[in-house]
Amino acid sequence: MADVPVIPVNPTLSQRLAMLDGGQRLRLAFGVLLFVAIGVTGLVMGRQAEWRVLFANLSDKDGGAIIAQLSQLNVPYKHSDGGSAILVPVDKVHDTRLRLASLGLPKGSVAGFELMESNRFGMTQFQERLTFQRGLEGELTRSIQSLSSVQSARVHLALPNQNGFFREQQKPSASVLVSLNAGRSLDRSQIAGIVHLVASSVPEMKPNAVSVLDDSGKLLSATGDGLHGAATGADAQQLQYVQQIEQLYSQRIVEILAPVVGRENIRAQVTADVDFSQVEQTSETHKPNQAPDAGVVRSQQVVEANNANGSAQPAGVPGAASNQPPAPAAAPINGDAQALAAAAAAAGAGSSSRRESIVNYEVDKTIKVVRAASGMVKRLSAAVVINHQTRTDARGKTTTTPLSEQQIERMTALVRETIGFSQERGDSVNLMNAPFAQERETLQELPLWKQPEVQDLARSLAWPLIMLMFAALTLLGLVRPALRTMARAPSQDRQLQLEALVSDENERPQLAAPKAENQAPSASELALADARKLTRDNPAAVASIVKTWINGEAPA
């Protein structure tokens, strides 16, 4: 009987590997290594955080300050785009931005007067002037950007060279470009503040030489005297004032009718005609003549003249005798008029007298100067629409009914009292009751693959699924065939060995004599047939028997 290699019943892993050929071993080793590499890569990528941009386009100074603060806050970071962008984990982006904003970072790349600190030796006068101008522009930009409504700003200064001729000197001017935050605006006082800030920072600069523009190219500051005086036409401030008045009256109407009909069942609009013209009126009035005793004497003049008939005029040579003063008056100065008349009559019947009295009284005069206030409401027009009443019965059925005439009249009177209705001013109020149109909003549903939640979930699961697919392909394509070969090889070899052991062709040195047709099989032939049948039916039992024979043990 030929020598047949003995196959163990329970081979070890090394014995199984030894049964494989070189190609199978190589594929098995490559598959195991690839599977392990995929597992390690998936583990590392699963632990790696997703990075998002915290700030981009940073200057070196701001970048260094932000990195220093991130180190103190124990926030991991990394650089990208050549160091101009700083990335942090996605779950810490917003929290880190708020913390840095509370610290005033980033400050921006605007340089101020710190440019003067880097003056190098040999700098020309032109370079010094240019550096000073850049520093002044940077400081003004920082001041303007500190406003809550301003997102960014740029300041351009035109500083002419001063010469020795005073009449030929040019005045400086400035231009300011502001970019506002979303939904924010600058009122007229803030624009005037920016103008005066720039004008006060530059010597010999007047406020009307400063122009303020927004990022859309719209001129925000008025030119000439329009900034400080009254504008000739309706400006933004006047329109804003009118809108505030209209919104105030509309809100009043809604607030007064909301408890009655519900806030969602009322719509109100008010149109205000506002007069912004400034009128100055001067009037002078005089009171009628009053009684003499009630008037106030302004001035009084009395003239008296007395002439005596037949009295000799002075004549002759002038001398001491002819130039004597008149004799003192015999009558009292402040005497009775009758007594004076009697004295005059006694003095001479031929004398005459004349008396004139002029009395000037004060005339009452009133001068009235009236300056009409700007922004007076000339007329109000209110339009109110009220929805039908909605009622629900006991069965849950909802019906709508219009308002009655009395209800409409009472609500109209209420609206008139709310807006301060004036018939002389020409105000009008129109209240209408009508059913509101029910607008059905048709929401267009996005496909499942376009929904943001699904896209975020797909992006988060894409890498693990890809790694899982590669691992499955490696396991099924390389590792599993080798394991099947290792599991099938011992059983096949053992079956071949058993067949070789029970084969009579390899055991007998010569062929047996032909048997007769009617000759019965011998006992050895029957035993050999039973052994072959046992080998085919139960090879494991036969292998166990052969094993006991080889080891020299007694069969069980």
CSV table of C-alpha atoms in Angstrom, one decimal, residues 100-361:
chain,number,residue,atom,x,y,z
A,100,LEU,CA,-14.3,87.3,20.5
A,101,ALA,CA,-16.9,90.0,19.8
A,102,SER,CA,-17.2,90.8,23.5
A,103,LEU,CA,-13.4,91.3,23.5
A,104,GLY,CA,-13.6,93.6,20.5
A,105,LEU,CA,-12.0,91.2,18.0
A,106,PRO,CA,-11.4,91.4,15.1
A,107,LYS,CA,-10.6,95.1,15.1
A,108,GLY,CA,-10.2,95.3,11.4
A,109,SER,CA,-7.3,96.1,9.2
A,110,VAL,CA,-7.7,99.9,9.4
A,111,ALA,CA,-4.5,101.5,10.6
A,112,GLY,CA,-4.5,104.8,12.4
A,113,PHE,CA,-1.8,107.0,13.9
A,114,GLU,CA,0.2,103.9,14.7
A,115,LEU,CA,1.6,104.4,11.2
A,116,MET,CA,3.6,107.3,12.5
A,117,GLU,CA,5.5,105.0,14.8
A,118,SER,CA,7.1,103.2,11.8
A,119,ASN,CA,8.7,106.3,10.4
A,120,ARG,CA,12.0,105.3,8.9
A,121,PHE,CA,15.1,107.4,8.6
A,122,GLY,CA,15.4,109.4,5.5
A,123,MET,CA,11.6,109.8,4.9
A,124,THR,CA,10.8,112.7,2.7
A,125,GLN,CA,8.3,115.5,3.6
A,126,PHE,CA,5.8,114.2,1.1
A,127,GLN,CA,5.9,110.7,2.7
A,128,GLU,CA,5.4,112.2,6.1
A,129,ARG,CA,2.4,114.1,4.9
A,130,LEU,CA,1.0,111.0,3.2
A,131,THR,CA,1.5,108.9,6.3
A,132,PHE,CA,-0.2,111.5,8.5
A,133,GLN,CA,-3.1,111.7,6.1
A,134,ARG,CA,-3.4,107.9,6.1
A,135,GLY,CA,-3.4,107.8,9.9
A,136,LEU,CA,-6.0,110.5,10.1
A,137,GLU,CA,-8.2,108.7,7.7
A,138,GLY,CA,-7.8,105.5,9.6
A,139,GLU,CA,-8.7,107.2,12.9
A,140,LEU,CA,-11.8,108.7,11.4
A,141,THR,CA,-12.8,105.4,9.9
A,142,ARG,CA,-12.5,103.7,13.3
A,143,SER,CA,-14.7,106.4,14.9
A,144,ILE,CA,-17.4,106.1,12.2
A,145,GLN,CA,-17.3,102.3,12.4
A,146,SER,CA,-18.0,102.5,16.1
A,147,LEU,CA,-21.6,103.5,15.3
A,148,SER,CA,-24.1,100.6,15.7
A,149,SER,CA,-25.7,101.1,12.3
A,150,VAL,CA,-22.4,101.2,10.4
A,151,GLN,CA,-20.8,98.0,9.3
A,152,SER,CA,-17.8,99.4,7.5
A,153,ALA,CA,-16.6,102.8,6.3
A,154,ARG,CA,-13.9,104.5,4.3
A,155,VAL,CA,-12.8,108.1,4.6
A,156,HIS,CA,-11.0,110.1,1.8
A,157,LEU,CA,-9.4,113.4,2.7
A,158,ALA,CA,-8.3,116.0,0.2
A,159,LEU,CA,-5.7,118.1,2.0
A,160,PRO,CA,-4.3,120.7,-0.4
A,161,ASN,CA,-0.8,122.1,0.1
A,162,GLN,CA,-0.7,125.5,1.8
A,163,ASN,CA,1.3,128.3,0.2
A,164,GLY,CA,2.3,131.7,1.3
A,165,PHE,CA,-0.5,133.5,-0.5
A,166,PHE,CA,-3.5,133.6,1.8
A,167,ARG,CA,-6.0,134.4,-1.0
A,168,GLU,CA,-4.9,131.4,-3.1
A,169,GLN,CA,-5.2,128.8,-0.4
A,170,GLN,CA,-7.6,126.0,-1.1
A,171,LYS,CA,-9.9,124.6,1.6
A,172,PRO,CA,-9.8,120.9,2.5
A,173,SER,CA,-12.7,118.6,1.7
A,174,ALA,CA,-13.6,115.0,2.6
A,175,SER,CA,-15.8,112.1,1.3
A,176,VAL,CA,-17.1,109.4,3.6
A,177,LEU,CA,-18.4,106.0,2.2
A,178,VAL,CA,-20.5,104.0,4.7
A,179,SER,CA,-21.8,100.5,4.5
A,180,LEU,CA,-24.8,99.9,6.8
A,181,ASN,CA,-25.9,96.8,8.5
A,182,ALA,CA,-28.9,94.9,7.1
A,183,GLY,CA,-32.1,96.6,8.0
A,184,ARG,CA,-30.4,99.7,9.6
A,185,SER,CA,-30.4,103.3,8.4
A,186,LEU,CA,-29.0,106.6,9.5
A,187,ASP,CA,-31.3,109.5,10.4
A,188,ARG,CA,-30.5,113.1,9.7
A,189,SER,CA,-28.9,113.8,13.1
A,190,GLN,CA,-26.5,110.9,12.8
A,191,ILE,CA,-25.5,112.0,9.3
A,192,ALA,CA,-24.9,115.5,10.7
A,193,GLY,CA,-22.9,114.0,13.5
A,194,ILE,CA,-20.6,112.2,11.0
A,195,VAL,CA,-20.2,115.4,9.0
A,196,HIS,CA,-19.3,117.4,12.0
A,197,LEU,CA,-16.9,114.7,13.3
A,198,VAL,CA,-14.9,114.8,10.0
A,199,ALA,CA,-15.1,118.6,9.7
A,200,SER,CA,-13.9,119.1,13.3
A,201,SER,CA,-11.0,116.7,12.9
A,202,VAL,CA,-9.4,118.6,10.0
A,203,PRO,CA,-8.4,122.2,10.3
A,204,GLU,CA,-10.0,124.8,8.1
A,205,MET,CA,-12.6,122.3,6.9
A,206,LYS,CA,-16.2,123.4,6.7
A,207,PRO,CA,-19.2,121.0,7.2
A,208,ASN,CA,-20.5,121.7,3.8
A,209,ALA,CA,-17.3,120.4,2.3
A,210,VAL,CA,-18.0,116.9,3.6
A,211,SER,CA,-20.0,114.4,1.5
A,212,VAL,CA,-21.5,111.2,3.0
A,213,LEU,CA,-22.5,108.4,0.7
A,214,ASP,CA,-23.9,104.9,1.3
A,215,ASP,CA,-22.8,101.7,-0.5
A,216,SER,CA,-25.4,102.1,-3.2
A,217,GLY,CA,-24.0,105.5,-4.2
A,218,LYS,CA,-26.8,107.6,-2.6
A,219,LEU,CA,-25.8,111.0,-1.2
A,220,LEU,CA,-26.9,111.0,2.4
A,221,SER,CA,-25.6,114.5,3.4
A,222,ALA,CA,-27.2,117.7,2.0
A,223,THR,CA,-25.1,120.2,0.3
A,224,GLY,CA,-24.8,123.9,0.9
A,225,ASP,CA,-27.2,125.4,3.5
A,226,GLY,CA,-29.5,122.4,3.3
A,227,LEU,CA,-27.6,120.6,6.1
A,228,HIS,CA,-28.3,123.3,8.7
A,229,GLY,CA,-31.3,125.2,7.3
A,230,ALA,CA,-34.6,124.2,6.1
A,231,ALA,CA,-34.8,122.2,3.0
A,232,THR,CA,-36.7,123.6,0.0
A,233,GLY,CA,-38.5,120.4,-0.7
A,234,ALA,CA,-39.6,117.2,1.1
A,235,ASP,CA,-36.6,115.3,2.3
A,236,ALA,CA,-36.2,112.0,4.0
A,237,GLN,CA,-36.7,113.3,7.4
A,238,GLN,CA,-40.0,114.9,6.5
A,239,LEU,CA,-41.2,111.7,4.8
A,240,GLN,CA,-40.2,109.8,7.8
A,241,TYR,CA,-42.2,112.2,10.0
A,242,VAL,CA,-45.3,111.8,7.9
A,243,GLN,CA,-45.0,108.0,8.0
A,244,GLN,CA,-44.7,108.1,11.8
A,245,ILE,CA,-47.8,110.2,12.1
A,246,GLU,CA,-49.8,107.8,9.8
A,247,GLN,CA,-48.5,104.7,11.6
A,248,LEU,CA,-49.4,106.3,15.0
A,249,TYR,CA,-53.0,107.0,13.9
A,250,SER,CA,-53.4,103.6,12.3
A,251,GLN,CA,-52.1,101.9,15.5
A,252,ARG,CA,-54.6,103.9,17.5
A,253,ILE,CA,-57.5,102.7,15.4
A,254,VAL,CA,-56.4,99.1,15.6
A,255,GLU,CA,-55.8,99.3,19.4
A,256,ILE,CA,-59.3,100.8,20.0
A,257,LEU,CA,-61.2,98.3,17.7
A,258,ALA,CA,-59.1,95.2,18.4
A,259,PRO,CA,-61.0,94.2,21.6
A,260,VAL,CA,-64.3,94.5,19.8
A,261,VAL,CA,-63.7,92.6,16.5
A,262,GLY,CA,-60.3,91.1,17.0
A,263,ARG,CA,-56.9,92.2,15.8
A,264,GLU,CA,-56.9,89.8,12.8
A,265,ASN,CA,-60.3,91.2,11.7
A,266,ILE,CA,-59.4,94.8,11.2
A,267,ARG,CA,-57.3,96.7,8.6
A,268,ALA,CA,-56.7,100.4,9.0
A,269,GLN,CA,-54.8,103.0,6.9
A,270,VAL,CA,-54.5,106.7,7.6
A,271,THR,CA,-53.3,109.3,5.2
A,272,ALA,CA,-52.0,112.6,6.7
A,273,ASP,CA,-51.6,115.9,4.8
A,274,VAL,CA,-48.8,117.6,6.6
A,275,ASP,CA,-47.8,121.2,5.9
A,276,PHE,CA,-44.0,121.8,6.3
A,277,SER,CA,-44.1,125.4,5.1
A,278,GLN,CA,-42.8,128.0,7.6
A,279,VAL,CA,-44.9,131.2,7.6
A,280,GLU,CA,-44.1,134.4,9.5
A,281,GLN,CA,-46.9,137.0,9.9
A,282,THR,CA,-46.7,140.5,11.4
A,283,SER,CA,-49.8,142.6,12.2
A,284,GLU,CA,-50.3,146.0,13.8
A,285,THR,CA,-53.6,147.0,15.4
A,286,HIS,CA,-54.9,150.3,17.0
A,287,LYS,CA,-57.5,150.6,19.6
A,288,PRO,CA,-60.4,153.1,19.1
A,289,ASN,CA,-60.5,156.6,20.7
A,290,GLN,CA,-61.0,156.6,24.4
A,291,ALA,CA,-62.5,159.1,26.8
A,292,PRO,CA,-60.2,162.1,27.6
A,293,ASP,CA,-60.0,161.1,31.3
A,294,ALA,CA,-59.1,157.6,30.3
A,295,GLY,CA,-56.3,158.5,27.9
A,296,VAL,CA,-52.7,158.8,28.8
A,297,VAL,CA,-51.2,162.3,28.1
A,298,ARG,CA,-48.1,162.1,26.0
A,299,SER,CA,-47.3,165.8,25.9
A,300,GLN,CA,-49.1,169.2,26.6
A,301,GLN,CA,-48.3,172.7,25.4
A,302,VAL,CA,-50.0,175.9,26.7
A,303,VAL,CA,-49.4,179.4,25.0
A,304,GLU,CA,-50.7,182.7,26.7
A,305,ALA,CA,-50.4,186.2,25.2
A,306,ASN,CA,-51.6,189.6,26.9
A,307,ASN,CA,-51.6,193.0,25.1
A,308,ALA,CA,-52.7,196.4,26.7
A,309,ASN,CA,-54.1,199.1,24.4
A,310,GLY,CA,-52.7,202.7,24.7
A,311,SER,CA,-49.6,201.7,26.6
A,312,ALA,CA,-46.6,203.7,25.5
A,313,GLN,CA,-43.8,201.9,23.8
A,314,PRO,CA,-40.3,202.6,25.0
A,315,ALA,CA,-38.9,205.6,23.1
A,316,GLY,CA,-36.1,208.0,23.4
A,317,VAL,CA,-32.4,207.6,23.9
A,318,PRO,CA,-31.7,204.3,25.5
A,319,GLY,CA,-30.5,204.6,29.0
A,320,ALA,CA,-31.0,203.6,32.6
A,321,ALA,CA,-34.4,205.1,32.8
A,322,SER,CA,-35.8,203.6,29.7
A,323,ASN,CA,-34.5,200.1,30.3
A,324,GLN,CA,-36.1,199.4,33.6
A,325,PRO,CA,-37.6,195.9,34.2
A,326,PRO,CA,-41.3,195.6,34.4
A,327,ALA,CA,-43.1,195.9,37.6
A,328,PRO,CA,-43.9,192.6,39.4
A,329,ALA,CA,-47.3,191.2,38.8
A,330,ALA,CA,-50.0,191.9,41.2
A,331,ALA,CA,-52.0,188.8,40.5
A,332,PRO,CA,-50.9,185.3,41.7
A,333,ILE,CA,-49.5,182.9,39.2
A,334,ASN,CA,-51.7,180.0,40.1
A,335,GLY,CA,-54.9,181.8,40.8
A,336,ASP,CA,-58.5,181.4,39.8
A,337,ALA,CA,-59.3,182.3,36.2
A,338,GLN,CA,-62.1,184.7,37.2
A,339,ALA,CA,-59.7,186.5,39.5
A,340,LEU,CA,-57.1,186.7,36.8
A,341,ALA,CA,-59.7,188.1,34.4
A,342,ALA,CA,-60.8,190.7,37.0
A,343,ALA,CA,-57.2,191.7,37.5
A,344,ALA,CA,-56.7,192.0,33.8
A,345,ALA,CA,-59.8,194.2,33.5
A,346,ALA,CA,-58.7,196.4,36.4
A,347,ALA,CA,-55.3,196.7,34.8
A,348,GLY,CA,-56.8,198.3,31.7
A,349,ALA,CA,-59.9,198.0,29.8
A,350,GLY,CA,-58.1,198.2,26.5
A,351,SER,CA,-55.8,195.1,27.1
A,352,SER,CA,-56.3,191.7,25.2
A,353,SER,CA,-55.2,188.1,26.0
A,354,ARG,CA,-54.8,184.8,24.0
A,355,ARG,CA,-54.5,181.3,25.4
A,356,GLU,CA,-53.6,178.1,23.4
A,357,SER,CA,-53.4,174.6,24.8
A,358,ILE,CA,-52.2,171.5,22.9
A,359,VAL,CA,-52.5,168.1,24.5
A,360,ASN,CA,-51.1,164.9,22.8
A,361,TYR,CA,-52.5,161.6,24.0
